[in-house]
Coordinates of C-alpha atoms and ligand atoms in Angstrom, one line a residue:
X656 CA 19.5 -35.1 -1.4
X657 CA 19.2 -31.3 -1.1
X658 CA 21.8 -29.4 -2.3
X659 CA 23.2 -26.2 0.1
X660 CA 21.0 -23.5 -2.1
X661 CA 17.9 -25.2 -1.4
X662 CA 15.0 -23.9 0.7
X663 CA 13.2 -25.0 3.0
X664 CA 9.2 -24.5 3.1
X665 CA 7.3 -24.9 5.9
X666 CA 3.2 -25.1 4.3
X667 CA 0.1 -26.2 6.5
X668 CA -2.9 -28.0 4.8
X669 CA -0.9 -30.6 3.2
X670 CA -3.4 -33.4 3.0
X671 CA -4.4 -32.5 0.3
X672 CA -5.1 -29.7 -3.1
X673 CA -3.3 -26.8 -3.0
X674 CA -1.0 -27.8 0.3
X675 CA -0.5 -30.8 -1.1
X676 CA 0.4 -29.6 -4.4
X677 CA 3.0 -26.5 -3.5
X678 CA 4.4 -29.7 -1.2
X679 CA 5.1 -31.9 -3.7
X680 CA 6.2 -28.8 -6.4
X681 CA 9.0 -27.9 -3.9
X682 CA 10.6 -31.0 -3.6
X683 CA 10.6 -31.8 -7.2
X684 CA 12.6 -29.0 -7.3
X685 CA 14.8 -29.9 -4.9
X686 CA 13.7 -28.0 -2.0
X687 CA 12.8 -28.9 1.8
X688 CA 9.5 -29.0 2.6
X689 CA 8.0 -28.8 6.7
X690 CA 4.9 -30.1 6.0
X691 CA 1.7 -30.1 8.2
X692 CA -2.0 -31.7 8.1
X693 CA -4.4 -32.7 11.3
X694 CA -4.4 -36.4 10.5
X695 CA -0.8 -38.2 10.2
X696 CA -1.4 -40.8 7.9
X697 CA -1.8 -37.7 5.3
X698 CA 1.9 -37.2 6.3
X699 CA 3.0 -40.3 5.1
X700 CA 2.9 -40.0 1.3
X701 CA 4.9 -36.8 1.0
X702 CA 7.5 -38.3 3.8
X703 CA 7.6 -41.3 1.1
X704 CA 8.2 -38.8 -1.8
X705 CA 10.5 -36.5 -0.1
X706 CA 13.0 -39.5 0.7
X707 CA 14.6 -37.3 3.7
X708 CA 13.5 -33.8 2.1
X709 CA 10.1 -33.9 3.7
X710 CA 9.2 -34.2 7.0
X711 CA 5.6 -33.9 8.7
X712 CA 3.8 -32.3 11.7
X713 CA 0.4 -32.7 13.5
X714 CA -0.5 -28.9 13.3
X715 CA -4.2 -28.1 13.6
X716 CA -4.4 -24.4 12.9
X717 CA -6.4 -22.9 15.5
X718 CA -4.3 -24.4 18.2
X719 CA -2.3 -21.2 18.9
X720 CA 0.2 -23.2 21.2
X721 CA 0.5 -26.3 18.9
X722 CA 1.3 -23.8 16.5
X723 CA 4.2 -22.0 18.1
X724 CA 5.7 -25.8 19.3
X725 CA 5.5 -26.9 15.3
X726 CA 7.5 -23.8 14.0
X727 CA 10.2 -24.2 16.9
X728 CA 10.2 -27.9 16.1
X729 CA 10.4 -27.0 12.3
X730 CA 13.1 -24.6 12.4
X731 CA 15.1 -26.7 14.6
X732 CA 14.9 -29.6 12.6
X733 CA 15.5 -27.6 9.3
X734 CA 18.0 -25.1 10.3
X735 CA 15.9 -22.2 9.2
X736 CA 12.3 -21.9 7.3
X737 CA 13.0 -20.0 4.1
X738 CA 9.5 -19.7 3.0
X739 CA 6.1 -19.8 5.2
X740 CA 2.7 -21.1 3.4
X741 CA -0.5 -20.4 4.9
X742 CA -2.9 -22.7 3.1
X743 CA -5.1 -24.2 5.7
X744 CA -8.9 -23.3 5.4
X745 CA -12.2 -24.5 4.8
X746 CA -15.2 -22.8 3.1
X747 CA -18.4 -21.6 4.8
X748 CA -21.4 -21.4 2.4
X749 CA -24.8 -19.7 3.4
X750 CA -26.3 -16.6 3.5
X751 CA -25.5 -13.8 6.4
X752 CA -28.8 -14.5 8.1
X753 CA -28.4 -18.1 7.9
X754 CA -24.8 -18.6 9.2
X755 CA -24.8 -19.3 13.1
X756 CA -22.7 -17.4 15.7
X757 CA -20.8 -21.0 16.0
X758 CA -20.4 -21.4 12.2
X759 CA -18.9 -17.3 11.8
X760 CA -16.8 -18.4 14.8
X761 CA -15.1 -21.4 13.6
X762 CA -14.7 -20.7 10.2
X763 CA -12.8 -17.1 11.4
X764 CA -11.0 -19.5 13.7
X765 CA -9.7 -21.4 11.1
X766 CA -9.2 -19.0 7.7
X767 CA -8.4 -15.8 9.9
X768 CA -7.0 -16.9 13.3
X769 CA -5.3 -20.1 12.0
X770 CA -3.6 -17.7 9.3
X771 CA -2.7 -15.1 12.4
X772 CA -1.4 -17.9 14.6
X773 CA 0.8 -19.5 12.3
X774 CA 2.3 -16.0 11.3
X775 CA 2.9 -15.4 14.7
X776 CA 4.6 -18.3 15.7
X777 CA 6.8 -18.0 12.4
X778 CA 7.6 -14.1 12.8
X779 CA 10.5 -14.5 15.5
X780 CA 12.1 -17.0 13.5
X781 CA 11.9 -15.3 10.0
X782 CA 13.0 -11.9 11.6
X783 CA 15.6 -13.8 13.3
X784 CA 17.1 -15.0 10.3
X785 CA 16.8 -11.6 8.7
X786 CA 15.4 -13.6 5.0
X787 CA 11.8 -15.4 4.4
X788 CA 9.1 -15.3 1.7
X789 CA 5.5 -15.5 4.0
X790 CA 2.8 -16.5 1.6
X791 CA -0.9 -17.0 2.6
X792 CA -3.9 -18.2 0.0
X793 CA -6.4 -15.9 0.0
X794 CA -9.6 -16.1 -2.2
X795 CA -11.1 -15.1 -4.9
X796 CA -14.6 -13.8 -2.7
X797 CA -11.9 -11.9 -1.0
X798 CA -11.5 -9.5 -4.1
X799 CA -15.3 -9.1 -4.7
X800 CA -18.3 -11.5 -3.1
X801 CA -21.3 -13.8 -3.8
X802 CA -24.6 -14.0 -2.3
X803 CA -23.5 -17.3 0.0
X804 CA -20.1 -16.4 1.0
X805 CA -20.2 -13.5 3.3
X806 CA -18.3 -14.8 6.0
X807 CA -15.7 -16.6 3.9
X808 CA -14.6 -14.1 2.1
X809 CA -15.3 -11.4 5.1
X810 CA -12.6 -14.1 6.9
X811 CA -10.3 -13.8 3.4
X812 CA -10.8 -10.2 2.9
X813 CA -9.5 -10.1 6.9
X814 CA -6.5 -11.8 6.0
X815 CA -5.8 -9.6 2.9
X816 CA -5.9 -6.4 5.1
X817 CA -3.9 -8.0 7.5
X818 CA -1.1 -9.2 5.0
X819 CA -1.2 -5.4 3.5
X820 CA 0.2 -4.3 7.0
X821 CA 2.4 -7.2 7.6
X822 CA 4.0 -6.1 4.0
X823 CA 5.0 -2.8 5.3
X824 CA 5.7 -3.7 8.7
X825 CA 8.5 -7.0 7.5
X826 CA 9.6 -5.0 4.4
X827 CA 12.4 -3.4 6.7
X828 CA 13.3 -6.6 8.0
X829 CA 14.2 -8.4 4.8
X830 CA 10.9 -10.1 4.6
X831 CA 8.7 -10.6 1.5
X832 CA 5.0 -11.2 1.9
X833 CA 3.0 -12.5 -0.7
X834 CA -1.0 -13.2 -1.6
X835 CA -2.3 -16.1 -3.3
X836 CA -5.5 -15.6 -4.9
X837 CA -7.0 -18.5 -6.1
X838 CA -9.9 -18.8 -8.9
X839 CA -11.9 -21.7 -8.5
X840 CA -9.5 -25.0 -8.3
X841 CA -10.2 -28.6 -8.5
X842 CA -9.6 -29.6 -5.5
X843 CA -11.2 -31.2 -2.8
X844 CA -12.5 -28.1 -1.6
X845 CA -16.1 -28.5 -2.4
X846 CA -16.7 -31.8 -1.6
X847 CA -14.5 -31.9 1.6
X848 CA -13.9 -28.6 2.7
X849 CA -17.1 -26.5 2.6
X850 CA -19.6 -26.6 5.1
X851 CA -23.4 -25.7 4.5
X852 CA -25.1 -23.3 7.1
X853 CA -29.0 -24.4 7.6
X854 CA -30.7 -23.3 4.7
X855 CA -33.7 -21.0 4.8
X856 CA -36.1 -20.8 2.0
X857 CA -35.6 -16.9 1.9
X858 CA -32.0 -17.3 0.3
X859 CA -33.0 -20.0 -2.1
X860 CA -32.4 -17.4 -4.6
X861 CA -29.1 -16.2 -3.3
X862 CA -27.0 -18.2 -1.3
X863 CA -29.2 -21.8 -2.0
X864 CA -28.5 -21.1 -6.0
X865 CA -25.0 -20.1 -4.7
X866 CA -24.7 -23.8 -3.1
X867 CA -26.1 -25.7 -5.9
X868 CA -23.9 -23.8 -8.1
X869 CA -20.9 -24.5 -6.5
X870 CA -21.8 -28.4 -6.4
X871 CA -22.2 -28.1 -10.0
X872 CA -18.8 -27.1 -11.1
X873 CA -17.2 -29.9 -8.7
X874 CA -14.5 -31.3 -10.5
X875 CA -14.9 -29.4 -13.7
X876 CA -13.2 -26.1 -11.8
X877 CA -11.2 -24.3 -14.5
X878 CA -7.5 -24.4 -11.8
X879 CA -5.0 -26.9 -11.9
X880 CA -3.2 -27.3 -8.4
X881 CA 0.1 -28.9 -9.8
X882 CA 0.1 -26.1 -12.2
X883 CA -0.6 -23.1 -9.5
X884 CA 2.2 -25.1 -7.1
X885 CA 4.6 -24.7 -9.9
X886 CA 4.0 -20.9 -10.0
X887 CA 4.3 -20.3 -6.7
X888 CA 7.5 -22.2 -6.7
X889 CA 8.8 -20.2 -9.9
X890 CA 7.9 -17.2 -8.1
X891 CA 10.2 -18.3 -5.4
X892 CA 12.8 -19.4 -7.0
X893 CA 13.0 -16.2 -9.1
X894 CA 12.9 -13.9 -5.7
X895 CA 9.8 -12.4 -6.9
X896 CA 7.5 -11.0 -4.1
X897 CA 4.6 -9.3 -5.4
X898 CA 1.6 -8.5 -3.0
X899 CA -0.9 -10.2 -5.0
X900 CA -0.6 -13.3 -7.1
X901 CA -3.7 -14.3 -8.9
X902 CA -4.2 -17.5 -10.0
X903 CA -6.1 -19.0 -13.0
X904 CA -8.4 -16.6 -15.8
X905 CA -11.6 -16.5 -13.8
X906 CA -9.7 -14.4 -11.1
X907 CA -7.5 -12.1 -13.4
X908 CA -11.0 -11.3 -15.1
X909 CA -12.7 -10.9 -11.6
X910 CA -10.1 -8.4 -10.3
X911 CA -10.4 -6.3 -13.8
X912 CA -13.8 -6.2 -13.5
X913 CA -13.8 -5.2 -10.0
X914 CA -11.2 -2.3 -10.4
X915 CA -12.8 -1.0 -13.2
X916 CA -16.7 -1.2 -11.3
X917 CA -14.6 0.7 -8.1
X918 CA -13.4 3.4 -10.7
X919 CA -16.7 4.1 -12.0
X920 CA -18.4 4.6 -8.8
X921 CA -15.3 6.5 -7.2
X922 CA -15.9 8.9 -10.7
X923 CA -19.9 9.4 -9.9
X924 CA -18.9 10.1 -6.0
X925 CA -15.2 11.5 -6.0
X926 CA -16.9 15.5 -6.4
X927 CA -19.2 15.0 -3.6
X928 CA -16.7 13.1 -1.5
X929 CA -14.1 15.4 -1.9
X930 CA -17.3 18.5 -1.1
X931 CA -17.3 17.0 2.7
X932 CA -13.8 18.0 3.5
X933 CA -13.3 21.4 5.5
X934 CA -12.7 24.3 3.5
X935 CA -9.0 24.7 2.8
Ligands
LIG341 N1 -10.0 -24.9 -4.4 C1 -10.4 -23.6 -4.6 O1 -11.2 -23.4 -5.5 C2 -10.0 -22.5 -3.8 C3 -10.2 -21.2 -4.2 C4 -9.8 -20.1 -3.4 C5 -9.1 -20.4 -2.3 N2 -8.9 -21.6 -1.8 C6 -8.2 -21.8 -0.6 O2 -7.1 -22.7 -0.8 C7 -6.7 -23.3 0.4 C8 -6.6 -24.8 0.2 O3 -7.8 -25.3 -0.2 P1 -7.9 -26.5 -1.2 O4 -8.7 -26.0 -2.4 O5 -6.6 -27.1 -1.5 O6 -8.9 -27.5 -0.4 P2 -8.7 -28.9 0.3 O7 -8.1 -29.9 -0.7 O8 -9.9 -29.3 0.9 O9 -7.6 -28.6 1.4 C9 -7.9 -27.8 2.5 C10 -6.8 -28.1 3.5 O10 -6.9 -27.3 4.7 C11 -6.8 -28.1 5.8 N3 -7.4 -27.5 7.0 C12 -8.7 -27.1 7.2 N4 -8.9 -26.7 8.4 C13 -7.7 -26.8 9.1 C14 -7.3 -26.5 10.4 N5 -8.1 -26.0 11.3 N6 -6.0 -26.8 10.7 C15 -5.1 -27.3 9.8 N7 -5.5 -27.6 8.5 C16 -6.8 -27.4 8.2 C17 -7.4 -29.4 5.4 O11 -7.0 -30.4 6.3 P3 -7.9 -31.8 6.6 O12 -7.6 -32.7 5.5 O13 -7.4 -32.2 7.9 O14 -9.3 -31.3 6.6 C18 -6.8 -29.5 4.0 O15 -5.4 -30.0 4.1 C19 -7.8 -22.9 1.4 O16 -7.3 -21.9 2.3 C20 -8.9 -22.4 0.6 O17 -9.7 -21.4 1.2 C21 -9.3 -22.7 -2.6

């Protein structure tokens, strides 16, 4: 049963990990969930667990118009959607020179204009309503890259930019917009959900280390999805809305790391940088 203060989510990427996972986290805590994968037998088990709080949709991503039906559906069905989750995505490993035009294309169809369509569709209905919480997993290669994952985390770092506009642009209509950046998780991201570009023996070094690397740590990854669902869901439930919400050690070390590498460059350049302004 939900009570009247419950929520209602609407996530993509529910078959499985981290969808799955923030899915399952809302309802144990008594929320709604609007949940959607591309194959509806993956549906079925969080319909089961939701006993009348869950109920699914065929929404593959990319499909701009299937997208806009599924929200309208949604919202219809649910009343409102109190809180938007962009989770669907897939991981393209390779080096630059090895990825093919098709490969860059799809996977940007999926992690950047999958992300955009589903925003879209959901930004008449959350600005309707006046309230919503739009949160959208990013990546860790979004906050600094690997050899091997230039165009995932060039599709990541796209949606980061994107969700650092959408922040100032919704603040003024009473909507919070939040960043999931994920460390390395065990999910079924490596073994389902990463495709390999055609190897060349030039970036065995690089991005074919990169590859073997990441079959490596397959189920040993350091992130527990039930655990980062139950974050989130805190986060929600405690109307907290910050831009960036790492998730896991590996990350909160990676971003330190970073910031301080950015800092020490910025100090060996900031005198000449600032020298190529005009005269004031
Ligand atoms: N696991 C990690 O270490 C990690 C780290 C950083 C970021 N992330 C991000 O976390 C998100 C979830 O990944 P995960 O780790 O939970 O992997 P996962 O278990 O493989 O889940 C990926 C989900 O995305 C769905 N998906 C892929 N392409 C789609 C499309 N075009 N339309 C609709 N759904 C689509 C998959 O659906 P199907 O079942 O139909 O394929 C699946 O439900 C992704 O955005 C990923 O980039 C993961």
């Amino acid at each position: 049963m939900s009570s009247p203060t419950s929520r209602t989510w609407f996530i993509t990427g529910c078959s499985s990990g981290l969808g799955r996972a923030i899915a399952e986290a809302a309802l144990l805590a008594g929320d709604n969930v609007q949940a959607t994968a591309r194959k509806r037998e993956d549906l079925e088990l969080l319909e089961h667990l939701g006993a009348g709080r869950c109920q699914g949709h065929l929404l593959d991503v990319t499909d701009a118009a299937q997208a806009r039906r599924v929200l309208r559906e949604a919202a219809e069905n649910a009343g409102r959607i109190d809180v938007l989750v962009n989770n669907a995505g897939y991981g393209l490993v390779g080096a630059v020179e090895e990825c093919t035009d098709d490969l860059v294309r799809q996977n940007f169809e999926t992690n950047f204009f999958g992300t955009l369509n589903v925003i879209q569709a959901a930004l008449p209905i959350l600005r309707g309503q006046k309230s919503g919480h739009l949160i959208t997993i990013s990546a860790a290669a979004a906050v600094a890259n690997y050899a091997g994952f230039g165009i995932y985390g060039a599709a990541k770092a796209a949606v980061e930019a994107l969700h650092e506009s959408l922040r100032a642009e919704l603040l003024p209509h009473g909507l919070k917009v939040t960043l999931v950046q994920p460390g390395p998780f065990r999910t079924d991201f490596i073994r389902r959900s990463l495709v390999r570009a055609p190897a060349m023996p030039e970036y065995a070094g690089s991005a074919g280390k990169f590859a073997n690397y990441l079959s490596q740590v397959d189920g040993k990854q350091p992130g527990d999805p039930e655990r980062a669902a139950e974050l989130i869901v805190k986060m929600v439930q405690e109307g907290q809305s910050p831009l960036r919400l790492p998730l896991g050690r590996y990350i909160t070390q990676k971003i330190r790391a970073t910031a301080t590498a950015r800092l020490r460059e910025l100090e060996t350049w900031e005198q000449a940088a600032c020298g190529v302004d005009f005269p004031s």
